[in-house]
Short mmCIF file of N, CA, C and O in Angstrom, two decimals:
data_model
loop_
_atom_site.label_atom_id
_atom_site.label_comp_id
_atom_site.label_asym_id
_atom_site.label_seq_id
_atom_site.Cartn_x
_atom_site.Cartn_y
_atom_site.Cartn_z
N UNK M 1 91.05 76.25 115.10
CA UNK M 1 90.36 75.66 114.53
C UNK M 1 89.77 76.33 113.17
O UNK M 1 88.82 76.91 112.82
N UNK M 2 90.55 76.24 112.29
CA UNK M 2 90.39 76.73 110.77
C UNK M 2 89.37 75.72 110.18
O UNK M 2 89.46 74.75 110.29
N UNK M 3 88.83 76.52 109.35
CA UNK M 3 87.87 75.74 108.44
C UNK M 3 86.52 75.23 109.00
O UNK M 3 86.19 74.45 107.97
N UNK M 4 86.15 75.84 109.92
CA UNK M 4 84.90 75.25 110.45
C UNK M 4 83.97 76.14 110.43
O UNK M 4 82.80 75.65 110.68
N UNK M 5 84.14 77.14 109.67
CA UNK M 5 82.88 78.05 109.25
C UNK M 5 82.58 79.25 110.32
O UNK M 5 81.37 79.71 110.19
N UNK M 6 83.69 79.59 111.25
CA UNK M 6 83.27 80.51 112.21
C UNK M 6 82.98 81.90 111.37
O UNK M 6 82.12 82.55 111.59
N UNK M 7 83.95 82.29 110.41
CA UNK M 7 83.36 83.54 109.72
C UNK M 7 82.03 83.57 108.93
O UNK M 7 81.41 84.54 108.97
N UNK M 8 81.98 82.46 108.35
CA UNK M 8 80.26 82.34 107.76
C UNK M 8 79.06 82.55 108.83
O UNK M 8 78.27 82.84 108.46
N UNK M 9 79.53 82.01 110.00
CA UNK M 9 78.43 82.09 110.94
C UNK M 9 78.33 83.44 111.46
O UNK M 9 77.47 84.35 111.71
N UNK M 10 79.38 84.25 111.73
CA UNK M 10 79.44 85.84 111.88
C UNK M 10 78.70 86.41 110.69
O UNK M 10 77.87 87.41 110.98
N UNK M 11 79.04 86.30 109.52
CA UNK M 11 78.72 86.88 108.43
C UNK M 11 77.03 86.75 108.42
O UNK M 11 76.48 87.99 108.00
N UNK M 12 76.74 85.56 108.62
CA UNK M 12 75.04 85.24 108.53
C UNK M 12 74.44 86.17 109.80
O UNK M 12 73.45 86.65 109.72
N UNK M 13 75.03 86.13 111.02
CA UNK M 13 74.46 86.75 112.08
C UNK M 13 74.42 88.38 111.89
O UNK M 13 73.36 89.14 112.00
N UNK M 14 75.44 88.85 111.08
CA UNK M 14 75.72 90.31 110.84
C UNK M 14 74.56 90.52 109.69
O UNK M 14 73.67 91.46 109.86
N UNK M 15 74.04 89.85 108.74
CA UNK M 15 73.14 89.92 107.91
C UNK M 15 71.89 89.84 108.35
O UNK M 15 71.11 90.78 107.86
N UNK M 16 71.48 89.04 109.29
CA UNK M 16 70.41 88.84 109.91
C UNK M 16 70.04 90.05 110.77
O UNK M 16 68.70 90.18 111.15
N UNK M 17 71.06 90.42 111.46
CA UNK M 17 70.75 91.48 112.55
C UNK M 17 71.15 92.76 112.24
O UNK M 17 71.50 93.75 113.07
N UNK M 18 71.88 93.04 111.07
CA UNK M 18 72.24 94.53 110.46
C UNK M 18 71.60 95.74 111.05
O UNK M 18 72.01 96.73 111.52
N UNK M 19 70.28 95.40 111.08
CA UNK M 19 69.51 96.64 111.58
C UNK M 19 69.52 97.07 113.04
O UNK M 19 69.17 98.06 113.63
N UNK M 20 70.21 95.95 113.79
CA UNK M 20 70.30 96.31 115.16
C UNK M 20 71.85 97.03 115.65
O UNK M 20 71.87 97.21 116.67
N UNK M 21 72.47 97.00 114.59
CA UNK M 21 74.07 97.61 114.97
C UNK M 21 73.98 98.88 113.88
O UNK M 21 73.85 98.74 113.01
N UNK M 22 74.91 99.86 114.41
CA UNK M 22 75.15 100.90 113.64
C UNK M 22 76.49 100.71 113.03
O UNK M 22 76.92 101.30 112.02
N UNK M 23 77.35 99.90 113.70
CA UNK M 23 78.71 99.65 113.20
C UNK M 23 79.16 98.15 113.38
O UNK M 23 78.52 97.61 114.22
N UNK M 24 80.01 97.72 112.67
CA UNK M 24 80.58 96.61 112.70
C UNK M 24 82.07 96.49 112.59
O UNK M 24 82.64 97.15 111.70
N UNK M 25 82.89 96.09 113.61
CA UNK M 25 84.34 96.21 113.48
C UNK M 25 84.97 94.78 113.67
O UNK M 25 84.39 93.85 114.59
N UNK M 26 86.03 94.53 112.74
CA UNK M 26 86.50 93.35 112.79
C UNK M 26 87.80 93.54 113.41
O UNK M 26 88.81 94.10 113.02
N UNK M 27 88.08 92.55 114.46
CA UNK M 27 89.18 92.99 115.54
C UNK M 27 89.73 91.52 115.55
O UNK M 27 89.30 90.30 115.95
N UNK M 28 91.21 91.29 115.07
CA UNK M 28 91.88 90.18 115.18
C UNK M 28 92.21 89.80 116.66
O UNK M 28 92.78 90.55 117.55
N UNK M 29 91.26 88.69 117.32
CA UNK M 29 91.68 88.20 118.54
C UNK M 29 92.33 87.21 118.82
O UNK M 29 92.15 86.62 119.99
N UNK M 30 93.28 86.90 118.13
CA UNK M 30 94.27 85.77 118.31
C UNK M 30 95.31 85.89 119.46
O UNK M 30 95.94 84.81 119.94
N UNK M 31 95.34 87.12 119.82
CA UNK M 31 96.26 87.26 120.94
C UNK M 31 95.89 88.76 121.71
O UNK M 31 95.25 89.53 121.10
N UNK M 32 96.30 88.94 122.80
CA UNK M 32 96.34 90.19 123.28
C UNK M 32 96.72 91.29 122.71
O UNK M 32 96.25 92.43 122.54
N UNK M 33 97.85 91.16 122.06
CA UNK M 33 98.63 92.04 121.28
C UNK M 33 97.67 92.67 120.00
O UNK M 33 97.85 93.94 119.52
N UNK M 34 97.34 91.54 119.53
CA UNK M 34 96.21 91.95 118.32
C UNK M 34 95.10 92.52 118.53
O UNK M 34 94.87 93.43 117.77
N UNK M 35 94.48 92.11 119.78
CA UNK M 35 93.51 93.07 120.28
C UNK M 35 93.83 94.72 120.49
O UNK M 35 92.97 95.45 119.99
N UNK M 36 95.03 94.52 121.16
CA UNK M 36 95.29 96.17 121.44
C UNK M 36 95.62 96.68 120.09
O UNK M 36 95.11 97.94 119.98
N UNK M 37 96.20 96.22 119.24
CA UNK M 37 96.46 96.86 117.78
C UNK M 37 95.21 97.20 117.13
O UNK M 37 95.20 98.22 116.50
N UNK M 38 94.23 96.19 117.03
CA UNK M 38 93.16 96.41 116.54
C UNK M 38 92.21 97.64 117.23
O UNK M 38 91.75 98.55 116.34
N UNK M 39 92.23 97.55 118.34
CA UNK M 39 91.43 98.86 119.02
C UNK M 39 92.23 100.05 118.86
O UNK M 39 91.78 101.20 118.50
N UNK M 40 93.62 100.07 119.10
CA UNK M 40 94.32 101.37 118.51
C UNK M 40 94.14 101.86 116.89
O UNK M 40 93.95 103.05 116.78
N UNK M 41 93.89 100.64 116.24
CA UNK M 41 93.65 101.10 114.75
C UNK M 41 92.27 101.83 114.71
O UNK M 41 91.91 102.67 113.62
N UNK M 42 91.34 101.45 115.42
CA UNK M 42 89.86 102.00 115.34
C UNK M 42 89.93 103.50 115.78
O UNK M 42 89.16 104.31 115.12
N UNK M 43 91.00 103.97 116.43
CA UNK M 43 91.02 105.50 116.71
C UNK M 43 91.39 106.50 115.61
O UNK M 43 91.25 107.27 115.49
N UNK M 44 92.00 105.60 114.35
CA UNK M 44 92.30 106.21 113.27
C UNK M 44 90.90 106.46 112.24
O UNK M 44 91.42 107.01 111.15
N UNK M 45 90.17 105.68 112.57
CA UNK M 45 88.84 105.92 111.70
C UNK M 45 88.33 107.26 111.47
O UNK M 45 88.37 107.68 112.50
N UNK M 46 87.78 107.76 110.39
CA UNK M 46 87.18 108.89 110.18
C UNK M 46 86.22 109.41 111.30
O UNK M 46 86.14 110.40 111.89
N UNK M 47 85.39 108.39 111.41
CA UNK M 47 84.13 108.50 112.62
C UNK M 47 84.92 108.69 113.91
O UNK M 47 84.10 109.16 114.61
N UNK M 48 85.93 108.21 114.17
CA UNK M 48 86.37 108.08 115.40
C UNK M 48 87.30 109.56 115.70
O UNK M 48 87.33 109.99 116.91
N UNK M 49 87.75 110.00 114.60
CA UNK M 49 88.44 111.24 114.66
C UNK M 49 87.80 112.60 115.53
O UNK M 49 88.37 113.38 116.03
N UNK M 50 86.39 112.64 115.14
CA UNK M 50 85.70 113.94 115.78
C UNK M 50 85.65 113.52 117.28
O UNK M 50 85.18 114.69 117.92
N UNK M 51 86.02 112.51 117.82
CA UNK M 51 85.97 112.23 119.20
C UNK M 51 87.35 112.58 119.96
O UNK M 51 87.43 112.42 121.21
N UNK M 52 88.26 112.76 119.43
CA UNK M 52 89.65 113.44 119.71
C UNK M 52 90.27 112.13 120.70
O UNK M 52 90.55 112.35 121.72
N UNK M 53 90.00 111.07 120.12
CA UNK M 53 90.71 109.79 120.98
C UNK M 53 92.23 110.06 120.97
O UNK M 53 92.88 110.64 120.17
N UNK M 54 92.76 109.44 122.07
CA UNK M 54 94.10 109.67 122.35
C UNK M 54 94.96 108.49 121.64
O UNK M 54 96.13 108.39 121.74
N UNK M 55 94.21 107.54 120.99
CA UNK M 55 94.95 106.42 120.46
C UNK M 55 95.00 105.11 121.19
O UNK M 55 95.59 104.27 120.68
N UNK M 56 94.72 105.05 122.36
CA UNK M 56 94.81 104.09 123.52
C UNK M 56 93.72 103.06 123.03
O UNK M 56 92.75 103.44 122.58
N UNK M 57 93.83 101.73 123.57
CA UNK M 57 92.73 100.82 123.20
C UNK M 57 91.47 101.14 124.40
O UNK M 57 90.24 101.03 123.98
N UNK M 58 91.80 101.81 125.43
CA UNK M 58 90.59 102.31 126.24
C UNK M 58 89.82 103.27 125.80
O UNK M 58 88.64 103.40 125.77
N UNK M 59 90.64 104.27 124.81
CA UNK M 59 89.74 105.45 124.26
C UNK M 59 88.82 104.67 123.09
O UNK M 59 87.62 105.28 122.89
N UNK M 60 89.42 103.73 122.60
CA UNK M 60 88.67 103.07 121.53
C UNK M 60 87.35 102.31 121.89
O UNK M 60 86.31 102.49 121.45
N UNK M 61 87.68 101.83 123.21
CA UNK M 61 86.57 101.01 123.78
C UNK M 61 85.50 102.10 124.23
O UNK M 61 84.22 101.86 124.17
N UNK M 62 85.90 103.29 124.91
CA UNK M 62 85.04 104.33 125.23
C UNK M 62 84.12 104.63 124.12
O UNK M 62 82.96 105.02 124.20
N UNK M 63 84.60 105.02 123.13
CA UNK M 63 84.10 105.35 121.70
C UNK M 63 82.91 104.44 121.37
O UNK M 63 81.94 104.79 121.00
N UNK M 64 83.72 103.17 121.42
CA UNK M 64 82.65 102.04 120.73
C UNK M 64 81.44 102.12 121.74
O UNK M 64 80.03 102.00 121.10
N UNK M 65 81.54 102.34 123.12
CA UNK M 65 80.43 102.37 123.92
C UNK M 65 79.54 103.45 123.83
O UNK M 65 78.28 103.28 124.18
N UNK M 66 80.12 104.33 123.16
CA UNK M 66 79.24 105.60 123.00
C UNK M 66 78.41 105.49 121.69
O UNK M 66 77.55 106.37 121.57
N UNK M 67 78.70 104.60 120.87
CA UNK M 67 77.83 104.45 119.52
C UNK M 67 76.54 103.97 119.63
O UNK M 67 76.06 103.30 120.56
N UNK M 68 75.71 104.52 119.05
CA UNK M 68 74.17 104.11 119.01
C UNK M 68 73.71 103.67 117.68
O UNK M 68 73.99 103.95 116.68
#
């Protein structure tokens, strides 16, 4: 469904609710594989490095769940 404004809706949501979130992550959810790769990629972020994540999607989700 390209070109119907999905990204603009998300950007507006983030703009209006920015004070409710400490982090915003963009993950390509076009397939299970891209979700897995995106979550693995989060493990390499400097903020995640202090949590000694093992690089798995599960550890990334655990880290995301711990954010406040």
